[in-house]
Coordinates of C-alpha atoms and ligand atoms in Angstrom, one line a residue:
Chain K
M401 CA 20.6 22.8 -43.3
N402 CA 17.7 20.8 -44.4
A403 CA 15.5 21.6 -41.4
L404 CA 12.8 22.5 -43.8
A405 CA 12.7 19.0 -45.1
R406 CA 11.6 17.7 -41.7
P407 CA 8.1 18.2 -40.4
A408 CA 8.0 20.6 -37.4
P409 CA 4.8 19.6 -35.7
F410 CA 5.1 22.0 -32.7
D411 CA 5.0 25.0 -35.0
Q412 CA 1.8 24.1 -36.6
P413 CA -1.3 24.8 -34.4
A414 CA -3.3 22.3 -36.5
T415 CA -1.1 19.4 -35.3
P416 CA -1.7 18.5 -31.7
R417 CA 1.2 18.2 -29.3
T418 CA 2.5 14.7 -28.5
A419 CA 1.5 13.8 -25.0
L420 CA 3.3 10.6 -24.8
A421 CA 6.1 9.1 -27.0
V422 CA 7.4 5.6 -26.4
H423 CA 10.4 4.8 -28.4
N424 CA 11.7 1.3 -29.0
I425 CA 11.5 0.1 -25.4
E426 CA 12.6 -3.3 -24.1
V427 CA 11.4 -4.6 -20.7
V428 CA 13.0 -7.3 -18.7
Y429 CA 11.5 -9.0 -15.7
D430 CA 13.7 -10.6 -13.0
H431 CA 16.8 -9.6 -15.0
V432 CA 16.2 -12.4 -17.5
V433 CA 12.7 -12.5 -19.0
L434 CA 12.6 -10.3 -22.0
V435 CA 8.9 -9.3 -22.4
L436 CA 8.8 -6.2 -24.5
K437 CA 11.1 -6.4 -27.5
G438 CA 11.1 -2.9 -28.9
V439 CA 7.7 -1.2 -28.6
S440 CA 7.1 2.2 -30.0
L441 CA 4.0 4.2 -29.8
E442 CA 2.7 7.7 -29.7
V443 CA -0.3 9.4 -28.1
P444 CA -1.3 12.8 -29.3
E445 CA -2.8 15.3 -26.8
G446 CA -6.5 15.0 -26.7
A447 CA -6.8 11.6 -28.3
I448 CA -8.1 8.2 -27.2
V449 CA -5.5 5.7 -28.4
T450 CA -5.9 2.0 -27.8
L451 CA -3.4 -0.8 -27.3
L452 CA -4.7 -4.1 -28.3
G453 CA -3.5 -7.7 -28.0
A454 CA -4.2 -11.1 -26.5
N455 CA -3.4 -12.4 -23.1
G456 CA 0.3 -12.0 -22.3
A457 CA 1.0 -9.8 -25.3
G458 CA 2.6 -7.1 -23.1
K459 CA -0.1 -4.5 -22.8
T460 CA 0.1 -4.2 -19.0
T461 CA 3.9 -4.2 -19.1
T462 CA 3.9 -1.4 -21.6
L463 CA 1.6 0.7 -19.4
K464 CA 3.6 0.0 -16.3
A465 CA 6.8 0.9 -18.0
I466 CA 5.3 4.3 -18.8
S467 CA 3.9 4.9 -15.3
N468 CA 7.1 3.6 -13.7
L469 CA 5.3 0.9 -11.7
L470 CA 7.5 -1.9 -13.0
H471 CA 10.0 -1.6 -10.2
A472 CA 7.8 -3.2 -7.6
E473 CA 7.5 -6.2 -9.9
R474 CA 11.2 -6.6 -10.4
G475 CA 10.8 -5.3 -14.0
E476 CA 13.1 -2.9 -15.7
V477 CA 13.2 -0.8 -18.9
T478 CA 16.5 -1.8 -20.4
K479 CA 16.4 0.0 -23.7
G480 CA 14.6 2.8 -25.5
S481 CA 13.0 6.0 -24.2
I482 CA 9.7 7.2 -22.9
T483 CA 8.8 10.9 -22.9
F484 CA 5.8 12.7 -21.4
Y485 CA 5.3 16.1 -23.0
G486 CA 8.9 16.0 -24.1
E487 CA 10.3 15.1 -20.7
E488 CA 12.1 11.9 -20.2
V489 CA 10.2 10.0 -17.5
H490 CA 12.7 7.3 -16.8
R491 CA 14.1 8.9 -13.6
L492 CA 10.7 10.0 -12.2
S493 CA 9.0 8.2 -9.5
P494 CA 5.3 7.2 -10.0
S495 CA 4.3 9.9 -7.6
E496 CA 6.2 12.6 -9.5
L497 CA 4.7 11.4 -12.8
V498 CA 1.2 11.7 -11.2
R499 CA 2.0 15.2 -10.2
R500 CA 2.9 15.9 -13.8
G501 CA -0.5 14.5 -14.9
C502 CA 0.2 11.0 -16.1
L503 CA -1.4 8.1 -14.1
Q504 CA -2.5 4.6 -14.6
V505 CA -5.8 2.9 -13.7
M506 CA -4.5 -0.6 -13.1
E507 CA -6.0 -3.8 -14.4
G508 CA -8.6 -5.3 -12.1
R509 CA -9.6 -1.9 -10.8
R510 CA -7.7 -2.3 -7.5
C511 CA -9.9 -0.1 -5.3
F512 CA -9.0 0.1 -1.7
G513 CA -11.4 -2.4 -0.3
H514 CA -11.4 -1.2 3.3
L515 CA -11.9 2.4 2.4
T516 CA -15.2 3.9 1.5
V517 CA -15.9 4.9 -2.1
E518 CA -15.5 8.5 -1.2
E519 CA -12.2 7.9 0.6
N520 CA -11.0 6.0 -2.4
L521 CA -11.8 9.0 -4.6
L522 CA -10.0 11.3 -2.2
T523 CA -6.8 9.2 -2.2
G524 CA -6.6 10.2 -5.9
A525 CA -6.1 13.8 -4.8
F526 CA -3.1 12.9 -2.6
T527 CA -0.5 14.7 -4.8
R528 CA -2.6 17.9 -5.2
K529 CA -1.6 21.1 -3.5
D530 CA -4.5 23.4 -4.8
G531 CA -6.6 23.3 -1.7
K532 CA -9.7 21.6 -0.3
A533 CA -12.2 23.7 -2.3
A534 CA -10.8 22.6 -5.6
I535 CA -10.7 19.0 -4.5
Q536 CA -14.3 19.2 -3.4
R537 CA -15.3 20.7 -6.8
D538 CA -13.6 17.8 -8.6
L539 CA -15.3 15.3 -6.3
E540 CA -18.6 16.7 -7.4
M541 CA -17.4 16.6 -11.0
V542 CA -16.6 12.9 -10.6
Y543 CA -20.0 12.3 -9.0
S544 CA -21.7 14.0 -12.0
Y545 CA -20.1 11.5 -14.3
F546 CA -20.7 8.6 -12.0
P547 CA -24.0 9.2 -10.2
R548 CA -23.9 5.7 -8.9
L549 CA -20.8 6.4 -7.0
K550 CA -22.5 9.2 -5.2
E551 CA -25.2 6.9 -4.0
R552 CA -22.6 4.5 -2.7
R553 CA -20.1 7.0 -1.3
K554 CA -20.3 5.7 2.3
V555 CA -20.0 2.0 1.3
L556 CA -16.7 0.2 1.6
A557 CA -15.3 -0.2 -1.9
G558 CA -14.7 -3.9 -1.3
Y559 CA -18.5 -4.4 -1.2
I560 CA -19.6 -2.6 -4.4
S561 CA -20.1 -4.3 -7.7
G562 CA -17.4 -4.8 -10.4
G563 CA -18.8 -2.1 -12.6
E564 CA -19.0 0.3 -9.7
Q565 CA -15.4 -0.6 -8.8
Q566 CA -14.3 0.2 -12.3
M567 CA -16.0 3.6 -12.1
C568 CA -14.5 4.1 -8.7
A569 CA -11.0 3.4 -10.1
I570 CA -11.5 5.8 -13.0
G571 CA -13.0 8.4 -10.7
R572 CA -10.1 8.1 -8.3
A573 CA -7.7 8.7 -11.2
L574 CA -9.6 11.8 -12.3
M575 CA -9.2 13.3 -8.8
A576 CA -5.5 13.7 -9.6
R577 CA -6.5 16.1 -12.4
P578 CA -4.6 14.0 -15.0
R579 CA -3.7 15.0 -18.5
L580 CA -3.1 11.4 -19.6
V581 CA -4.8 8.4 -18.1
L582 CA -3.4 4.9 -18.9
L583 CA -6.4 2.7 -18.6
D584 CA -5.7 -1.0 -18.3
E585 CA -8.5 -3.3 -19.5
P586 CA -11.6 -1.5 -18.2
S587 CA -13.8 -4.1 -19.8
M588 CA -12.4 -7.0 -17.8
G589 CA -15.1 -9.1 -16.3
L590 CA -17.9 -6.7 -17.0
A591 CA -21.2 -7.3 -18.9
P592 CA -21.3 -5.9 -22.4
Q593 CA -23.9 -3.3 -21.4
L594 CA -21.6 -2.0 -18.6
V595 CA -18.5 -2.0 -20.9
E596 CA -20.4 0.2 -23.3
E597 CA -21.4 2.5 -20.4
I598 CA -17.8 2.8 -19.2
F599 CA -16.4 3.6 -22.7
E600 CA -19.2 6.1 -23.2
I601 CA -18.0 7.9 -20.0
V602 CA -14.3 7.7 -21.1
D603 CA -15.4 9.3 -24.4
R604 CA -17.2 12.1 -22.6
L605 CA -14.2 12.7 -20.2
N606 CA -12.1 12.9 -23.3
R607 CA -14.2 15.5 -25.0
E608 CA -15.5 17.5 -22.0
E609 CA -12.6 17.3 -19.5
K610 CA -9.9 17.1 -22.2
V611 CA -8.3 14.0 -20.7
T612 CA -6.1 12.0 -23.1
F613 CA -6.5 8.2 -22.8
L614 CA -4.3 5.3 -23.7
V615 CA -6.5 2.3 -23.2
A616 CA -5.2 -1.3 -23.2
E617 CA -7.9 -3.7 -24.2
Q618 CA -8.7 -7.2 -25.3
N619 CA -12.1 -6.2 -26.4
T620 CA -11.0 -5.1 -29.8
N621 CA -14.5 -4.4 -31.1
V622 CA -15.4 -1.8 -28.4
A623 CA -12.0 -0.3 -28.2
L624 CA -11.8 0.4 -31.9
R625 CA -15.2 2.1 -31.9
Y626 CA -14.1 4.6 -29.3
A627 CA -10.5 5.1 -30.1
R628 CA -9.0 7.3 -32.8
Y629 CA -5.9 5.3 -33.3
G630 CA -4.8 1.7 -32.3
Y631 CA -1.7 -0.4 -31.9
I632 CA -1.8 -4.2 -32.0
L633 CA 0.7 -5.9 -29.7
E634 CA 1.8 -9.5 -30.1
N635 CA 4.5 -11.2 -28.1
G636 CA 6.0 -7.9 -27.0
R637 CA 6.1 -6.3 -30.4
V638 CA 3.8 -3.9 -32.2
V639 CA 2.7 -5.9 -35.2
L640 CA 0.2 -3.4 -36.7
D641 CA -1.0 0.1 -36.1
G642 CA -3.2 2.7 -37.7
P643 CA -6.3 4.8 -37.4
A644 CA -9.1 2.9 -35.8
E645 CA -11.3 2.8 -38.9
A646 CA -8.4 1.4 -40.9
L647 CA -7.8 -1.3 -38.3
R648 CA -11.5 -2.2 -38.2
D649 CA -11.4 -2.7 -42.0
N650 CA -8.1 -4.6 -42.0
E651 CA -8.7 -8.2 -43.1
D652 CA -6.2 -9.6 -40.6
V653 CA -7.7 -7.7 -37.7
K654 CA -11.1 -8.8 -38.7
E655 CA -10.0 -12.4 -38.8
F656 CA -7.8 -12.6 -35.7
Y657 CA -9.3 -10.0 -33.4
L658 CA -12.8 -9.3 -34.4
G659 CA -13.7 -12.9 -35.1
L660 CA -15.4 -12.0 -38.4
S661 CA -13.8 -14.6 -40.5
A662 CA -15.4 -17.9 -41.6
T663 CA -12.2 -19.8 -40.8
G664 CA -12.4 -19.1 -37.1
R665 CA -10.0 -17.3 -34.7
K666 CA -6.3 -17.8 -35.1
S667 CA -3.2 -16.0 -34.1
F668 CA -1.1 -13.8 -36.3
R669 CA 1.7 -16.0 -35.0
D670 CA 0.5 -19.1 -36.8
I671 CA 0.8 -18.2 -40.5
K672 CA 1.3 -14.6 -41.2
S673 CA 4.6 -13.9 -39.6
Y674 CA 6.6 -13.7 -42.8
K675 CA 4.2 -11.3 -44.3
R676 CA 4.0 -9.2 -41.2
R677 CA 7.8 -8.9 -40.9
K678 CA 7.9 -7.5 -44.4
R679 CA 5.2 -5.0 -43.5
W680 CA 6.2 -3.7 -40.1
L681 CA 9.7 -4.4 -39.3
Chain O
M136 CA -17.0 -11.7 48.7
A137 CA -13.8 -12.5 50.4
E138 CA -12.8 -14.6 47.4
L139 CA -13.4 -11.9 44.9
G140 CA -11.0 -9.3 46.2
P141 CA -7.8 -11.2 45.3
V142 CA -9.2 -12.3 42.0
L143 CA -10.0 -8.7 41.0
E144 CA -6.6 -7.7 42.0
V145 CA -5.0 -10.4 39.9
L146 CA -7.2 -9.5 37.0
L147 CA -6.4 -5.8 37.2
G148 CA -2.7 -6.5 37.5
G149 CA -3.0 -8.7 34.5
L150 CA -4.8 -6.2 32.4
M151 CA -2.2 -3.6 33.3
S152 CA 0.7 -5.7 32.1
G153 CA -1.5 -6.7 29.1
V154 CA -1.6 -3.0 28.1
L155 CA 2.2 -3.1 27.7
Y156 CA 2.0 -6.2 25.5
S157 CA -0.6 -4.4 23.5
L158 CA 1.8 -1.5 23.0
V159 CA 4.5 -3.7 21.6
A160 CA 2.0 -5.5 19.4
L161 CA 0.7 -2.2 18.1
G162 CA 4.1 -1.3 16.7
F163 CA 4.1 -4.7 14.9
V164 CA 0.7 -4.1 13.4
L165 CA 1.4 -0.6 12.2
I166 CA 4.4 -1.7 10.2
F167 CA 2.8 -4.9 9.0
K168 CA -0.2 -3.2 7.7
A169 CA 1.6 -0.5 5.9
S170 CA 4.6 -2.3 4.5
G171 CA 3.8 -6.0 4.7
V172 CA 6.9 -6.5 6.8
F173 CA 6.8 -8.6 9.9
N174 CA 9.1 -6.5 11.9
F175 CA 11.0 -8.8 14.2
A176 CA 13.0 -5.8 15.4
Q177 CA 10.0 -4.2 17.2
G178 CA 11.2 -5.6 20.5
A179 CA 14.8 -4.4 19.9
M180 CA 13.3 -1.0 19.1
V181 CA 11.6 -0.9 22.5
L182 CA 14.9 -1.7 24.2
F183 CA 16.8 0.8 22.1
A184 CA 14.3 3.6 22.7
A185 CA 14.2 3.0 26.4
L186 CA 18.0 2.8 26.7
S187 CA 18.4 6.0 24.7
L188 CA 15.9 7.8 26.9
V189 CA 17.3 6.6 30.2
R190 CA 20.9 7.5 29.3
L191 CA 20.1 10.8 27.7
S192 CA 18.0 11.8 30.7
E193 CA 21.0 11.4 32.9
W194 CA 22.5 14.6 31.6
L195 CA 19.5 16.3 30.0
P196 CA 16.2 17.5 31.3
F197 CA 13.6 14.8 30.9
P198 CA 11.4 16.5 28.2
V199 CA 14.5 17.3 26.2
A200 CA 15.6 13.7 26.5
I201 CA 12.2 12.5 25.3
A202 CA 12.3 14.9 22.3
L203 CA 15.8 13.7 21.4
T204 CA 14.9 10.1 21.7
I205 CA 12.0 10.6 19.4
A206 CA 14.4 12.2 16.9
I207 CA 16.6 9.2 17.2
M208 CA 13.7 6.8 16.5
I209 CA 12.8 8.9 13.4
A210 CA 16.4 8.8 12.3
L211 CA 16.3 5.0 12.8
A212 CA 13.2 4.8 10.7
W213 CA 14.8 6.8 8.0
A214 CA 17.9 4.5 8.0
V215 CA 15.7 1.4 7.8
E216 CA 13.7 2.8 4.9
R217 CA 16.8 3.9 3.0
L218 CA 19.1 1.0 3.7
V219 CA 16.7 -2.0 4.0
L220 CA 13.2 -1.4 2.7
R221 CA 14.0 0.5 -0.5
P222 CA 16.6 -1.8 -1.9
L223 CA 14.4 -4.8 -1.0
V224 CA 11.2 -3.5 -2.5
G225 CA 9.2 -6.2 -4.3
Q226 CA 11.1 -9.0 -2.6
H227 CA 9.5 -11.9 -0.9
G228 CA 8.1 -11.3 2.6
L229 CA 10.5 -13.8 4.1
I230 CA 13.5 -11.9 2.8
L231 CA 12.2 -8.7 4.4
F232 CA 11.6 -10.6 7.6
M233 CA 15.2 -11.9 7.6
A234 CA 16.3 -8.3 7.1
T235 CA 14.5 -7.2 10.2
I236 CA 16.2 -10.0 12.2
G237 CA 19.4 -8.4 11.0
V238 CA 18.2 -5.0 12.3
T239 CA 17.3 -6.7 15.6
F240 CA 20.8 -7.9 16.3
F241 CA 22.3 -4.7 15.1
L242 CA 20.0 -2.6 17.4
D243 CA 20.6 -4.9 20.4
G244 CA 24.4 -4.8 20.0
F245 CA 24.8 -1.2 18.9
G246 CA 22.4 0.0 21.6
Q247 CA 24.4 -1.6 24.3
T248 CA 27.7 -0.5 22.8
I249 CA 26.9 3.1 22.8
W250 CA 24.5 3.2 25.9
G251 CA 26.0 0.5 28.1
S252 CA 24.6 -2.8 29.2
N253 CA 23.8 -2.3 32.9
V254 CA 20.4 -2.2 34.4
Y255 CA 19.2 1.4 34.5
Q256 CA 16.4 2.7 36.6
L257 CA 13.9 4.8 34.7
D258 CA 12.1 7.2 37.1
L259 CA 9.0 8.7 35.6
G260 CA 8.4 10.6 38.8
I261 CA 5.3 8.6 39.8
S262 CA 5.0 7.5 43.3
A263 CA 5.9 3.8 43.8
S264 CA 3.6 3.3 46.7
P265 CA 0.5 1.4 45.6
W266 CA -3.1 2.5 45.8
F267 CA -5.7 0.5 47.6
L268 CA -9.1 0.7 46.0
L269 CA -12.5 -0.2 47.2
E270 CA -11.3 -0.8 50.8
N271 CA -14.9 -0.7 52.1
L272 CA -15.9 -3.6 49.8
F273 CA -13.0 -5.9 50.2
P274 CA -10.8 -6.5 53.3
G275 CA -7.6 -4.7 52.6
G276 CA -8.8 -3.3 49.3
I277 CA -7.5 -3.9 45.9
L278 CA -3.8 -3.1 45.3
V279 CA -3.1 -1.1 42.1
S280 CA 0.2 0.3 41.1
P281 CA 0.1 4.0 39.9
V282 CA 2.8 3.3 37.3
D283 CA 0.5 0.7 35.7
V284 CA -2.4 3.1 35.7
F285 CA -0.2 5.7 34.2
A286 CA 1.0 3.4 31.5
A287 CA -2.5 2.3 30.7
A288 CA -3.7 5.8 30.4
V289 CA -0.8 6.7 28.1
A290 CA -1.4 3.6 26.0
G291 CA -5.1 4.4 25.8
S292 CA -4.5 8.0 24.6
L293 CA -1.9 6.8 22.1
V294 CA -4.4 4.4 20.6
L295 CA -7.1 7.1 20.5
A296 CA -4.7 9.5 18.8
L297 CA -3.6 6.9 16.2
S298 CA -7.2 6.1 15.3
I299 CA -8.0 9.7 14.8
F300 CA -4.9 10.1 12.7
F301 CA -5.8 7.1 10.6
H302 CA -9.4 8.0 10.0
S303 CA -9.5 11.8 9.6
T304 CA -6.3 13.0 8.1
K305 CA -5.0 12.8 4.5
I306 CA -1.9 11.0 5.5
G307 CA -3.8 8.6 7.6
R308 CA -6.1 7.8 4.6
A309 CA -3.1 7.3 2.5
L310 CA -1.6 4.9 5.1
R311 CA -4.8 2.8 5.0
A312 CA -4.7 2.9 1.2
V313 CA -1.1 1.6 1.2
A314 CA -2.1 -1.1 3.8
D315 CA -4.9 -2.2 1.4
D316 CA -3.0 -2.3 -1.8
H317 CA 0.4 -0.7 -2.0
Q318 CA 0.7 -0.9 -5.8
A319 CA -2.6 0.7 -6.4
A320 CA -1.6 3.4 -3.8
Q321 CA 1.6 4.0 -5.8
S322 CA -0.4 4.2 -9.0
V323 CA -2.4 7.2 -7.7
G324 CA 0.7 9.0 -6.6
I325 CA 1.1 8.1 -3.0
P326 CA 4.9 7.9 -2.4
L327 CA 5.6 4.6 -0.6
N328 CA 8.9 5.7 0.7
Q329 CA 7.3 8.6 2.6
I330 CA 4.6 6.4 3.9
W331 CA 7.1 3.8 5.2
L332 CA 9.1 6.5 6.9
I333 CA 6.0 7.8 8.6
V334 CA 4.9 4.4 9.7
W335 CA 8.3 3.3 11.0
S336 CA 8.7 6.6 12.8
T337 CA 5.3 6.1 14.4
A338 CA 6.2 2.5 15.4
G339 CA 9.4 4.0 16.9
V340 CA 7.5 6.4 19.0
V341 CA 5.1 3.6 20.1
A342 CA 8.2 1.6 21.0
L343 CA 9.4 4.5 23.1
V344 CA 6.2 4.6 25.0
A345 CA 6.3 0.9 25.6
G346 CA 9.9 1.1 26.6
M347 CA 9.1 3.8 29.1
A348 CA 6.3 1.8 30.6
W349 CA 8.2 -1.5 30.8
G350 CA 11.4 0.2 31.9
S351 CA 9.8 2.0 34.8
K352 CA 8.5 -1.4 36.0
L353 CA 11.4 -3.7 35.4
G354 CA 14.4 -1.3 34.9
V355 CA 15.8 -0.7 31.5
Q356 CA 17.9 -3.8 30.6
F357 CA 18.5 -6.3 27.9
S358 CA 15.6 -8.6 29.0
L359 CA 13.2 -5.9 27.7
S360 CA 13.9 -7.3 24.3
F361 CA 12.6 -10.7 25.4
V362 CA 9.5 -9.3 27.2
A363 CA 8.6 -7.9 23.8
L364 CA 8.5 -11.4 22.4
K365 CA 5.2 -11.8 24.3
A366 CA 3.8 -9.6 21.6
L367 CA 4.0 -12.6 19.2
P368 CA 1.1 -14.6 20.9
V369 CA -0.7 -11.3 21.2
L370 CA -0.5 -10.8 17.5
I371 CA -1.7 -14.3 16.7
L372 CA -4.6 -13.7 19.0
G373 CA -5.4 -10.3 17.7
G374 CA -4.6 -10.8 14.1
L375 CA -1.6 -9.1 12.4
T376 CA -3.7 -6.4 10.7
S377 CA -6.0 -5.2 13.4
I378 CA -5.2 -2.3 15.8
P379 CA -8.1 -3.0 18.1
G380 CA -7.0 -6.7 17.9
A381 CA -3.6 -5.8 19.1
I382 CA -5.1 -4.0 22.1
L383 CA -7.6 -6.6 23.0
G384 CA -5.1 -9.4 22.4
G385 CA -2.7 -7.8 24.8
L386 CA -5.4 -7.5 27.5
I387 CA -6.5 -11.1 27.0
V388 CA -2.9 -12.4 27.2
G389 CA -2.1 -10.2 30.2
A390 CA -5.2 -11.1 32.2
G391 CA -5.2 -14.7 31.0
E392 CA -1.7 -15.5 32.1
K393 CA -2.1 -13.9 35.6
L394 CA -5.4 -15.7 36.2
A395 CA -4.0 -19.0 35.0
E396 CA -1.1 -18.5 37.4
F397 CA -3.6 -17.7 40.2
Y398 CA -6.0 -20.6 39.6
I399 CA -3.9 -23.4 38.1
G400 CA -0.4 -22.4 39.1
P401 CA -0.5 -23.6 42.7
A402 CA -1.7 -27.1 41.5
I403 CA 1.2 -27.7 39.1
G404 CA 3.9 -25.7 40.8
G405 CA 3.6 -22.3 39.1
G406 CA 5.4 -20.8 36.1
I407 CA 2.4 -20.9 33.9
E408 CA 2.6 -17.3 33.0
Y409 CA 5.8 -17.9 31.1
W410 CA 4.2 -20.2 28.5
F411 CA 0.4 -19.7 28.9
A412 CA 0.2 -17.0 26.2
Y413 CA 1.9 -19.3 23.7
V414 CA -0.4 -22.2 24.3
L415 CA -3.4 -19.9 24.1
A416 CA -2.1 -18.5 20.8
L417 CA -1.5 -22.0 19.4
A418 CA -5.1 -22.9 20.3
V419 CA -6.4 -19.8 18.5
L420 CA -4.2 -20.5 15.5
L421 CA -5.8 -23.9 15.1
V422 CA -9.3 -22.6 15.2
R423 CA -9.0 -19.1 13.6
P424 CA -5.8 -18.7 11.7
Q425 CA -6.5 -15.0 10.9
G426 CA -6.7 -14.3 14.6
L427 CA -9.7 -13.3 16.7
F428 CA -9.9 -9.9 15.2
G429 CA -7.9 -10.2 12.0
E430 CA -9.3 -7.9 9.3
K431 CA -12.0 -9.5 7.3
I432 CA -10.6 -10.5 3.9
I433 CA -13.1 -9.0 1.5
E434 CA -13.6 -11.2 -1.4
R435 CA -16.2 -10.8 -4.1
V436 CA -17.0 -13.2 -6.8
Ligands
LIG1014 N1 6.2 -9.7 -12.8 C1 6.4 -10.5 -13.8 N2 7.5 -11.3 -13.8 C2 7.8 -12.1 -14.9 N3 7.1 -12.1 -16.0 C3 6.0 -11.3 -16.1 C4 5.6 -10.5 -15.0 N4 4.5 -9.8 -15.4 C5 4.2 -10.2 -16.6 N5 5.1 -11.1 -17.1 C6 5.1 -11.7 -18.4 O1 5.1 -10.7 -19.3 C7 4.3 -11.0 -20.4 C8 3.3 -9.9 -20.7 O2 2.5 -9.7 -19.7 P1 1.4 -8.6 -19.6 O3 0.8 -8.6 -18.2 O4 2.1 -7.3 -19.9 O5 0.4 -9.0 -20.7 P2 -1.0 -8.3 -21.1 O6 -1.0 -8.0 -22.5 O7 -1.4 -7.2 -20.1 O8 -2.0 -9.6 -20.8 P3 -3.4 -9.6 -20.3 O9 -4.4 -9.3 -21.4 O10 -3.6 -11.1 -19.8 O11 -3.5 -8.7 -19.1 C9 3.6 -12.3 -20.1 O12 4.2 -13.4 -20.8 C10 3.8 -12.5 -18.6 O13 3.9 -13.8 -18.3
LIG1015 MG1 -2.8 -7.0 -18.8

């Protein structure tokens, strides 16, 4: 009846499609530890969206819930739904999800140490069926974004530097021809210069290769400069979200995550919980 | 020169039986690398494969019996993946180890129930009369058994084939990736279940080759399951994660125990070869816990 009253995003070419929609999920580890307490977020096609939060906020858990990697950690999504381009992903194995174009670059890069850089990249193409030539072309594409990897292609990945490993991990993911990459803390343990370089490349991949990114970060400052939209996670709940510029200008974010306040860094948890509950729950 | 002849003969004999230890150890290493499971059932798989082959070949042509046995080992791998590994994924290594002990007893019991528990002769059609090598150098020459030589050749080609498979195929690369970091492998879309199935099947075929070699020497019987326990010291020596280590470890144990028997045995009344390997392994364990050839643990700071 009142269908007209509801927005119909798919009919309007101006609104991008929703690549990923996470709706009110709960995650439990070991059948008892409730870690995510109702997280919802949305990633439009073609965007860079960032998921911010301190240690233990639940960023990694959220990404693993999406990519279905929780099972190996005895974790389980007990409530809510996750859809990738409208399809419920709950029943899909990680490998089937990769085939559909959604894959995760795990925290701490996790390159295969006893494989060479090039072999690492090639493992990313495992699910592809479009032939050697196409894979070879993409290998060159990855090398064009990461010329340093080309120089080190024959070196065991265990012996390259941390920054190179991060590049290798991202390159390996690209070899699967993903539509959406879940990137977990790419800045971890890297010098500021290198962090900037990595984000610069993520930005180029987003614009030139049309890869959508959901980036979990603790480095709020850098993440909000490259992302279009951000979610702030605390204690397994989204406490704040909005366009990146808005978040950067938000007084609370400035105070608690960008360290711009004179009173020093605190947690949302300490004082503002009443106020936040009113605003976001 | 007169002294050297018998020593060489003992050494050669030792190396030949060492190859067989290597084969069993190889099965362990494959599974441990790819699924992190210490598969106690590898010895039982050797016995089960050999029993299946020997009984099937009683009423089928030999090549058909081999093909059917391979199919049985693949079915076994499938069952283990489905019924044991998949439900236990993410559990502690010790729990998986206990599960493989369960598989061991099941295989030993089930195998003897359906195939019988007598001693069966496995005839590979190789002449049993020994060869005498270098007769012009040593009085009487050096005695070598053709069955041993055949087993060594088969083992050698198997290792070669595996290493080509690991290093130049897509699946082989995926296997090595899983061995390195199975979660990361999963994250790029490598299906662990398929990889485990492939690895356990491969280990099953390796067990069959080992079972054929042992069986043709000793007869196919329950004690094969125990002979396979010699693979444990081999693993400690070679390292749990190294295929070349498994091979060399087997050769060292094989040659070492025969030489020890030859040199020290007479002085203390013999029987050294039954425990020599374990003492050797213990000594190695104290000095180099990762084994002589264990994969280097790459750690960056
Ligand atoms: N396998 C697990 N079993 C039990 N609890 C876990 C497990 N993994 C994570 N947790 C808990 O879940 C919570 C969220 O962890 P998660 O790794 O998702 O946080 P994060 O935001 O990624 O943190 P960081 O920035 O440190 O990576 C933490 O309290 C953590 O202790
Ligand atoms: Mg994390």
